[in-house]
Each structure stands twice: as C-alpha cells, then as structure tokens.
Short mmCIF file of C-alpha atoms in Angstrom, two decimals:
data_model
loop_
_atom_site.label_atom_id
_atom_site.label_comp_id
_atom_site.label_asym_id
_atom_site.label_seq_id
_atom_site.Cartn_x
_atom_site.Cartn_y
_atom_site.Cartn_z
CA UNK A 7 -25.40 -32.35 23.83
CA UNK A 8 -26.27 -28.70 24.26
CA UNK A 9 -28.10 -27.49 27.10
CA UNK A 10 -29.46 -24.36 26.32
CA UNK A 11 -32.85 -22.88 28.63
CA UNK A 12 -35.83 -22.17 25.51
CA UNK A 13 -36.94 -19.47 26.18
CA UNK A 14 -40.45 -17.36 25.93
CA UNK A 15 -41.69 -15.60 23.44
CA UNK A 16 -41.36 -11.68 25.48
CA UNK A 17 -37.55 -13.67 26.33
CA UNK A 18 -37.51 -14.11 22.31
CA UNK A 19 -37.64 -10.38 21.08
CA UNK A 20 -35.72 -9.00 24.25
CA UNK A 21 -33.11 -11.56 23.40
CA UNK A 22 -33.16 -10.47 19.64
CA UNK A 23 -33.87 -6.33 20.39
CA UNK A 24 -30.32 -6.61 21.87
CA UNK A 25 -28.64 -8.10 19.12
CA UNK A 26 -30.16 -5.53 17.01
CA UNK A 27 -28.85 -3.18 18.88
CA UNK A 28 -25.53 -4.44 18.87
CA UNK A 29 -26.00 -4.51 15.35
CA UNK A 30 -26.64 -0.73 15.20
CA UNK A 31 -23.68 0.56 17.38
CA UNK A 32 -21.46 -1.52 15.34
CA UNK A 33 -22.55 -0.44 11.62
CA UNK A 34 -22.63 3.54 13.08
CA UNK A 35 -18.95 3.41 14.70
CA UNK A 36 -17.91 2.29 10.93
CA UNK A 37 -15.38 4.71 9.25
CA UNK A 38 -12.20 4.38 7.97
CA UNK A 39 -10.40 2.31 9.95
CA UNK A 40 -12.27 -0.40 8.45
CA UNK A 41 -11.84 0.81 4.81
CA UNK A 42 -7.90 1.40 5.64
CA UNK A 43 -8.04 -2.82 6.71
CA UNK A 44 -10.34 -3.87 3.87
CA UNK A 45 -7.51 -2.28 2.11
CA UNK A 46 -4.57 -3.23 2.89
CA UNK A 47 -5.74 -7.38 2.74
CA UNK A 48 -6.28 -6.21 -1.15
CA UNK A 49 -2.15 -5.73 -0.86
CA UNK A 50 -1.35 -8.38 1.07
CA UNK A 51 -3.56 -11.02 -1.52
CA UNK A 52 -1.44 -9.37 -4.01
CA UNK A 53 1.86 -8.86 -2.49
CA UNK A 54 1.28 -12.84 -1.67
CA UNK A 55 0.17 -14.23 -5.05
CA UNK A 56 2.54 -12.45 -7.36
CA UNK A 57 5.71 -12.50 -4.84
CA UNK A 58 4.46 -16.70 -5.26
CA UNK A 59 4.20 -16.45 -8.96
CA UNK A 60 8.07 -14.92 -8.92
CA UNK A 61 9.23 -17.25 -7.36
CA UNK A 62 7.31 -20.14 -8.95
CA UNK A 63 9.53 -18.96 -12.19
CA UNK A 64 12.78 -19.86 -10.71
CA UNK A 65 11.98 -23.84 -11.02
CA UNK A 66 12.15 -26.70 -8.94
CA UNK A 67 14.96 -25.18 -6.44
CA UNK A 68 13.48 -26.46 -3.20
CA UNK A 69 13.99 -23.64 -1.27
CA UNK A 70 12.02 -21.42 -3.71
CA UNK A 71 9.66 -23.74 -4.64
CA UNK A 72 7.74 -24.42 -1.56
CA UNK A 73 8.53 -20.71 -0.29
CA UNK A 74 6.34 -20.00 -3.75
CA UNK A 75 3.92 -22.55 -3.46
CA UNK A 76 3.03 -21.29 -0.04
CA UNK A 77 2.94 -18.03 -0.63
CA UNK A 78 0.85 -18.51 -3.79
CA UNK A 79 -1.63 -20.58 -1.37
CA UNK A 80 -1.82 -17.68 1.38
CA UNK A 81 -2.31 -15.91 -0.65
CA UNK A 82 -5.71 -17.64 -2.64
CA UNK A 83 -6.38 -18.57 1.47
CA UNK A 84 -6.98 -14.79 2.37
CA UNK A 85 -8.60 -13.46 -1.00
CA UNK A 86 -11.35 -16.23 -0.62
CA UNK A 87 -11.56 -16.00 2.75
CA UNK A 88 -10.97 -12.41 4.61
CA UNK A 89 -11.50 -11.03 1.13
CA UNK A 90 -13.78 -12.16 -1.28
CA UNK A 91 -16.22 -13.97 1.30
CA UNK A 92 -16.71 -10.88 2.80
CA UNK A 93 -16.49 -8.47 0.10
CA UNK A 94 -19.47 -10.23 -1.77
CA UNK A 95 -21.54 -10.92 1.47
CA UNK A 96 -21.59 -6.32 0.85
CA UNK A 97 -19.74 -5.62 4.38
CA UNK A 98 -17.84 -2.95 2.50
CA UNK A 99 -20.59 -1.48 0.28
CA UNK A 100 -21.05 1.13 2.53
CA UNK A 101 -17.09 2.36 1.02
CA UNK A 102 -19.38 2.95 -2.15
CA UNK A 103 -15.72 1.63 -3.36
CA UNK A 104 -16.49 -0.71 -7.00
CA UNK A 105 -14.04 -3.11 -5.90
CA UNK A 106 -15.72 -3.60 -3.04
CA UNK A 107 -18.99 -4.01 -4.31
CA UNK A 108 -20.06 -6.80 -2.95
CA UNK A 109 -23.02 -7.19 -6.13
CA UNK A 110 -19.72 -6.81 -8.35
CA UNK A 111 -17.01 -8.73 -6.84
CA UNK A 112 -15.56 -11.98 -8.60
CA UNK A 113 -13.36 -13.85 -6.50
CA UNK A 114 -10.15 -16.25 -7.71
CA UNK A 115 -12.45 -19.73 -7.30
CA UNK A 116 -14.08 -22.34 -9.63
CA UNK A 117 -17.04 -21.29 -8.77
CA UNK A 118 -18.94 -18.08 -9.92
CA UNK A 119 -19.58 -15.33 -7.33
CA UNK A 120 -22.90 -15.00 -8.72
CA UNK A 121 -23.66 -18.88 -7.81
CA UNK A 122 -22.41 -17.52 -4.44
CA UNK A 123 -24.21 -14.77 -3.34
CA UNK A 124 -27.75 -17.45 -4.40
CA UNK A 125 -26.49 -20.95 -2.71
CA UNK A 126 -24.51 -18.86 0.49
CA UNK A 127 -25.55 -15.21 1.30
CA UNK A 128 -29.22 -16.27 0.45
CA UNK A 129 -29.78 -20.01 0.94
CA UNK A 130 -27.60 -20.44 3.48
CA UNK A 131 -27.74 -18.04 5.43
CA UNK A 132 -31.42 -17.34 5.44
CA UNK A 133 -32.14 -21.22 6.14
CA UNK A 134 -29.34 -21.88 8.60
CA UNK A 135 -29.28 -25.59 9.54
CA UNK A 136 -32.72 -26.60 8.32
CA UNK A 137 -32.56 -29.50 6.89
CA UNK A 138 -34.75 -29.97 3.47
CA UNK A 139 -33.92 -25.86 3.31
CA UNK A 140 -30.27 -25.48 3.85
CA UNK A 141 -28.30 -27.59 1.15
CA UNK A 142 -25.48 -26.70 2.91
CA UNK A 143 -25.67 -29.31 5.27
CA UNK A 144 -23.92 -31.99 3.68
CA UNK A 145 -23.79 -30.42 0.53
CA UNK A 146 -25.86 -33.58 -0.39
CA UNK A 147 -22.85 -36.18 -0.07
CA UNK A 148 -22.88 -36.24 3.79
CA UNK A 149 -24.62 -37.57 6.77
CA UNK A 150 -23.88 -35.57 9.80
CA UNK A 151 -26.82 -35.61 11.77
CA UNK A 152 -28.80 -38.72 13.16
CA UNK A 153 -31.87 -36.45 11.75
CA UNK A 154 -31.19 -36.60 8.46
CA UNK A 155 -32.93 -39.83 6.54
CA UNK A 156 -30.34 -42.77 5.77
CA UNK A 157 -29.19 -43.61 2.46
CA UNK A 158 -26.98 -46.43 1.41
CA UNK A 159 -24.94 -44.41 -0.86
CA UNK A 160 -23.66 -43.06 3.05
CA UNK A 161 -21.35 -45.76 3.99
CA UNK A 162 -18.71 -44.91 2.10
CA UNK A 163 -18.91 -41.10 3.05
CA UNK A 164 -15.88 -41.36 4.40
CA UNK A 165 -14.00 -41.29 0.64
CA UNK A 166 -17.02 -38.77 -0.57
CA UNK A 167 -15.85 -36.55 2.15
CA UNK A 168 -12.06 -36.52 1.04
CA UNK A 169 -12.83 -35.83 -2.80
CA UNK A 170 -15.42 -32.88 -1.90
CA UNK A 171 -12.22 -31.60 0.59
CA UNK A 172 -9.76 -32.03 -2.22
CA UNK A 173 -12.19 -30.77 -4.43
CA UNK A 174 -13.58 -27.70 -2.23
CA UNK A 175 -13.86 -25.42 -4.70
CA UNK A 176 -15.44 -27.61 -7.29
CA UNK A 177 -18.22 -29.02 -4.80
CA UNK A 178 -19.72 -25.45 -4.13
CA UNK A 179 -19.52 -24.15 -7.41
CA UNK A 180 -21.79 -27.55 -8.91
CA UNK A 181 -23.43 -26.89 -5.45
CA UNK A 182 -25.94 -24.26 -7.50
CA UNK A 183 -26.23 -26.41 -10.87
CA UNK A 184 -28.69 -28.31 -8.38
CA UNK A 185 -27.81 -31.23 -10.59
CA UNK A 186 -30.58 -33.33 -7.61
CA UNK A 187 -33.07 -31.73 -8.93
CA UNK A 188 -32.88 -32.10 -12.83
CA UNK A 189 -32.25 -36.55 -12.03
CA UNK A 190 -35.37 -36.09 -10.24
CA UNK A 191 -37.17 -34.50 -13.59
CA UNK A 192 -37.30 -31.25 -10.84
CA UNK A 193 -35.78 -28.67 -13.20
CA UNK A 194 -35.54 -28.68 -16.85
CA UNK A 195 -32.51 -29.25 -19.17
CA UNK A 196 -33.29 -25.88 -20.23
CA UNK A 197 -33.52 -24.05 -16.64
CA UNK A 198 -29.82 -26.08 -16.66
CA UNK A 199 -28.17 -25.04 -19.37
CA UNK A 200 -27.22 -20.90 -18.78
CA UNK A 201 -25.84 -22.44 -15.37
CA UNK A 202 -24.06 -24.45 -17.20
CA UNK A 203 -22.42 -22.25 -19.69
CA UNK A 204 -21.53 -19.96 -16.65
CA UNK A 205 -19.91 -23.06 -14.67
CA UNK A 206 -17.64 -23.81 -17.97
CA UNK A 207 -17.00 -20.10 -18.70
CA UNK A 208 -15.59 -19.58 -14.95
CA UNK A 209 -13.84 -22.89 -14.72
CA UNK A 210 -12.38 -22.04 -18.31
CA UNK A 211 -11.17 -19.05 -16.72
CA UNK A 212 -9.27 -20.55 -13.82
CA UNK A 213 -7.77 -23.11 -15.59
CA UNK A 214 -6.32 -20.94 -18.03
CA UNK A 215 -4.82 -18.02 -16.00
CA UNK A 216 -3.22 -21.17 -13.40
CA UNK A 217 -2.13 -23.58 -15.53
CA UNK A 218 -2.33 -22.26 -19.14
CA UNK A 219 -0.85 -18.73 -19.08
CA UNK A 220 1.75 -18.71 -16.02
CA UNK A 221 3.33 -22.31 -16.96
CA UNK A 222 3.45 -20.54 -20.48
CA UNK A 223 4.61 -17.50 -19.24
CA UNK A 224 7.61 -19.09 -17.75
CA UNK A 225 8.22 -21.18 -21.02
CA UNK A 226 8.77 -17.36 -22.93
CA UNK A 227 11.26 -16.33 -20.51
CA UNK A 228 13.49 -19.90 -20.99
CA UNK A 229 11.78 -21.28 -16.67
CA UNK A 230 10.05 -24.50 -15.83
CA UNK A 231 6.86 -24.47 -17.43
CA UNK A 232 5.81 -28.47 -15.21
CA UNK A 233 7.41 -26.49 -11.77
CA UNK A 234 5.08 -23.40 -12.09
CA UNK A 235 2.26 -26.05 -13.06
CA UNK A 236 2.59 -27.81 -10.19
CA UNK A 237 2.95 -24.44 -8.30
CA UNK A 238 -0.29 -23.95 -8.71
CA UNK A 239 -1.85 -27.31 -8.45
CA UNK A 240 -0.61 -27.29 -4.81
CA UNK A 241 -1.54 -23.98 -4.07
CA UNK A 242 -5.17 -24.82 -5.10
CA UNK A 243 -5.12 -27.51 -3.64
CA UNK A 244 -4.04 -26.05 -0.11
CA UNK A 245 -6.44 -23.65 -0.52
CA UNK A 246 -9.28 -26.33 -0.89
CA UNK A 247 -8.41 -27.69 2.24
CA UNK A 248 -8.39 -25.48 4.44
CA UNK A 249 -11.35 -23.98 3.56
CA UNK A 250 -13.17 -27.21 3.18
CA UNK A 251 -11.91 -27.73 6.87
CA UNK A 252 -13.24 -24.15 8.49
CA UNK A 253 -16.59 -24.16 6.70
CA UNK A 254 -17.14 -27.97 8.26
CA UNK A 255 -16.18 -26.55 11.94
CA UNK A 256 -18.26 -23.94 11.58
CA UNK A 257 -21.79 -26.22 11.60
CA UNK A 258 -20.87 -29.48 12.20
CA UNK A 259 -19.24 -29.75 15.23
CA UNK A 260 -20.57 -31.65 17.81
CA UNK A 261 -22.70 -29.04 19.93
CA UNK A 262 -23.91 -27.34 16.34
CA UNK A 263 -27.72 -28.21 15.91
CA UNK A 264 -30.04 -28.66 13.15
CA UNK A 265 -33.92 -27.65 12.62
CA UNK A 266 -37.14 -29.32 11.33
CA UNK A 267 -39.14 -27.20 8.39
CA UNK A 268 -41.92 -26.75 11.05
CA UNK A 269 -39.82 -25.21 13.45
CA UNK A 270 -38.83 -21.90 11.34
CA UNK A 271 -43.04 -21.56 10.85
CA UNK A 272 -43.67 -18.00 12.01
CA UNK A 273 -40.24 -17.43 13.32
CA UNK A 274 -39.53 -13.95 14.85
CA UNK A 275 -36.15 -12.19 14.06
CA UNK A 276 -35.77 -12.83 18.15
CA UNK A 277 -35.99 -16.99 17.00
CA UNK A 278 -33.93 -16.06 13.71
CA UNK A 279 -31.36 -15.04 16.04
CA UNK A 280 -31.22 -17.26 18.18
CA UNK A 281 -31.08 -20.44 15.30
CA UNK A 282 -28.14 -18.89 14.19
CA UNK A 283 -26.88 -19.17 17.56
CA UNK A 284 -27.72 -22.80 17.95
CA UNK A 285 -26.72 -23.90 14.35
CA UNK A 286 -22.56 -22.01 14.19
CA UNK A 287 -19.47 -23.01 16.01
CA UNK A 288 -16.62 -20.67 16.82
CA UNK A 289 -12.84 -21.80 16.49
CA UNK A 290 -10.68 -20.17 19.13
CA UNK A 291 -6.96 -19.00 18.20
CA UNK A 292 -4.56 -15.79 17.73
CA UNK A 293 -5.63 -12.72 15.41
CA UNK A 294 -3.31 -14.37 12.29
CA UNK A 295 -5.35 -17.76 12.75
CA UNK A 296 -8.76 -15.44 12.29
CA UNK A 297 -7.53 -13.52 9.49
CA UNK A 298 -7.08 -16.83 7.51
CA UNK A 299 -10.17 -18.53 8.04
CA UNK A 300 -11.59 -15.49 7.12
CA UNK A 301 -12.92 -14.39 10.22
CA UNK A 302 -15.52 -16.92 9.97
CA UNK A 303 -13.90 -18.90 13.09
CA UNK A 304 -16.23 -16.78 14.45
CA UNK A 305 -18.71 -18.51 12.86
CA UNK A 306 -21.34 -17.42 15.48
CA UNK A 307 -21.18 -13.58 14.99
CA UNK A 308 -20.99 -14.00 11.55
CA UNK A 309 -24.09 -16.07 11.12
CA UNK A 310 -25.40 -13.15 13.71
CA UNK A 311 -23.96 -10.11 11.44
CA UNK A 312 -23.42 -11.37 8.35
CA UNK A 313 -23.32 -8.10 6.27
CA UNK A 314 -20.77 -6.12 9.19
CA UNK A 315 -16.88 -6.51 8.87
CA UNK A 316 -15.45 -9.36 9.66
CA UNK A 317 -12.82 -7.42 11.72
CA UNK A 318 -15.51 -6.66 13.85
CA UNK A 319 -16.74 -10.26 14.56
CA UNK A 320 -13.54 -10.89 17.53
CA UNK A 321 -15.25 -7.22 19.83
CA UNK A 322 -18.75 -8.68 18.58
CA UNK A 323 -18.18 -12.22 20.40
CA UNK A 324 -17.16 -11.12 23.90
CA UNK A 325 -20.81 -8.81 24.32
CA UNK A 326 -22.32 -12.05 22.37
CA UNK A 327 -21.33 -14.41 24.48
CA UNK A 328 -22.34 -12.28 27.63
CA UNK A 329 -26.50 -11.96 25.87
CA UNK A 330 -26.23 -15.81 25.17
CA UNK A 331 -24.75 -16.89 28.91
CA UNK A 332 -27.97 -14.26 30.30
CA UNK A 333 -30.47 -15.82 28.30
CA UNK A 334 -29.25 -19.56 29.15
CA UNK A 335 -27.69 -20.44 25.80
CA UNK A 336 -24.66 -22.51 24.85
CA UNK A 337 -21.47 -20.39 22.87
CA UNK A 338 -20.49 -22.98 21.47
CA UNK A 339 -16.59 -22.22 20.72
CA UNK A 340 -13.27 -24.96 20.79
CA UNK A 341 -10.23 -25.20 19.27
CA UNK A 342 -9.30 -25.83 15.55
CA UNK A 343 -8.35 -29.20 16.27
CA UNK A 344 -10.74 -29.97 19.10
CA UNK A 345 -13.90 -28.98 16.63
CA UNK A 346 -12.52 -30.53 13.90
CA UNK A 347 -12.40 -33.74 15.43
CA UNK A 348 -15.81 -33.86 16.57
CA UNK A 349 -16.80 -33.34 12.54
CA UNK A 350 -14.60 -36.29 11.77
CA UNK A 351 -16.19 -38.11 14.19
CA UNK A 352 -19.80 -37.24 13.20
CA UNK A 353 -18.62 -38.19 9.29
CA UNK A 354 -17.30 -41.16 11.03
CA UNK A 355 -20.63 -41.95 13.00
CA UNK A 356 -23.39 -41.03 10.78
CA UNK A 357 -22.36 -43.26 8.07
CA UNK A 358 -24.24 -45.76 9.35
CA UNK A 359 -27.92 -46.10 10.42
CA UNK A 360 -29.08 -45.35 13.36
CA UNK A 361 -29.82 -49.50 14.08
CA UNK A 362 -25.70 -50.05 13.63
CA UNK A 363 -24.69 -46.75 15.33
CA UNK A 364 -26.30 -47.89 18.75
CA UNK A 365 -24.98 -52.08 17.94
CA UNK A 366 -21.25 -49.93 18.17
#
C-alpha cells in the first residue's frame, strides 16, 4: 500500500517546476560524453552479435555453442533495451546522426518500430497506468489490479502470462493491431489491412535473418545449420524473457498505482509528473544490471524524462528521490527479485474475482 501525501494545486505546480528545472539542467549538460556512450553501446551490440554468430557456426560443441548463444542473446538484449528503446524515444536526436535518429531507427525485434512509437512512446507514456487508456496495463490479457473489471478468462492468466513472456516480442507487436477493436466492430478490416502488411513484413524479415539466412550460411560453410538455428531460437527466447520481466516490474509491482479516466481530466504538468512517479517502479542493482535493463531499472526517471539519455537516470534518481521525499511521496524501489515476486503475486491473486480473493 502507498502512503503518499495528497498535494494542493500550489504544491503540484511547485513539484512540477522543480522537475522541469532538473530536466532543463540535464538537457543543457548533454554532449560528447553521451554521444560517445551510445556509440560504444552500438559497438558492444555488434561485437556480441557477430562473435555469438561466429561461435554458433562451430556447431554443437557445448562450450562454443553455449557461449555463442549467450553472446547472441546478450547482443539482442543490449540492442533492444539500451540502444533501440532509448534511441526510438529520441534520446539522441540532438546528435543529428541519422543512425541514432528516433524517427528512423528500426530495431532487431518482431514489432515494427513505428508500432512501438505509437503504442509505447505516445499512448503508454502519455496515459501511464490510466485504466482504459494505457493498453500496457495487462496488455488486454492479464488482470493486475482490483480496479480492472474481472472477466472469466482471467482465471487462466498464469498460463496467458507464461505464453506472453515466452513470445514477448510478438505480444508487443500484435498490441498495435488492436484486434480487440476489430472483434468488437470498432475498427474495420480496411483499417487493419495496412497494419497487418507492415507486421507481416517485419516478422518475415526477422524470421529470414535468424531462422533462414544464418542457418543456410552455416550449411554453405559446411557447418551444422541446426546448431545455428537452435542458437538463434534460444537467444531470442532469452531476450523475450528478460524484457518481459523488466517491463512488468516497471509498472505492476505491489506499490505501483493505477488511475481512473476521471482523474486525468484537466491534468496539470505537476499532476502528470506525480502520476508518472506513483505509477512506476524502480529496481536497485549495479551498473551492469542497469545497462542490461536499458536503464529501465530507473523506470521512475524514465517516465519523468523519457527523452533524456537513459545513462543519466542514475544521477537523476538521486535528486528525484530527494524531491519525492520533500513532497511526501513514496519512491518505489526494490531489488529485482523482490519487485518481480510482487508482480507474480498480483498475477496469481487477481486471477479470481474480488469475492474469491477475500474468501482466500
């Protein structure tokens, strides 16, 4: 349970002004150090992916196959989290480097970046944890808060969540297709068709690269194509499970709050900041852990300042935590294992109606 102090309108304006000032100071300080960092991340992604693929060419020999798979999985995690996600947010647009332009970047995942720019950058970041407006709350499959209306299929949500975690890259890609709206007749098949073509083209491209091109290349080199194929499958699976865990810990932990549509009517800048703080959860850990999460372990700072380079979040967190304390707000932060445990508890607890929860 949260124990936040309610803020007056004057306090909300002052709260927002302090965070705006913090953002402005950080923006003014951006420069070569940040540019050098993201180029190094890109270099690390390439090194991991290509060295992993080279080791997989050596076949089933356990040390090289396992290391190759892990390196490829690591490269995909870094690419999706610290490089792709953050570049697509426009965090490095100020560099004026086409390779790091948020509007042009296409990442190594099944979902087209254009889909993500809308469902994540626009919808999720604008309406964070607002029920009926933020589609990320349960992704239409999972009931995580008692405020969500219960439906019979939630009884089996541990199964849906397991499948979603294993296939997470497809889950977030399909989200943009709005198949629920098509089913309800609120979206026509003509509107769906171009989205479906874009979705199919990206999935086909990913499958051809990971499951056709590199196995065939191995075959041409006289290597074991099946070992390469299996390594690619497992690397994608590792990336899916990791990104699922990090993203679910961002907004669905025990102390994460949800909001009604009515609560955001006439929302001020300070109120928007406050909602981002209350609806997000941080993960504590070392520098390498933060990099592997794309610095989404600082989910609070990411939601307050989504267009600032994520490498800055650790420093920003010190000031954000101090500001939150002065205004009587809970700063939701815990270890990865502790936060993930509360997420899993929510999935199990809210699979049944409230009456069943109370009876249990």
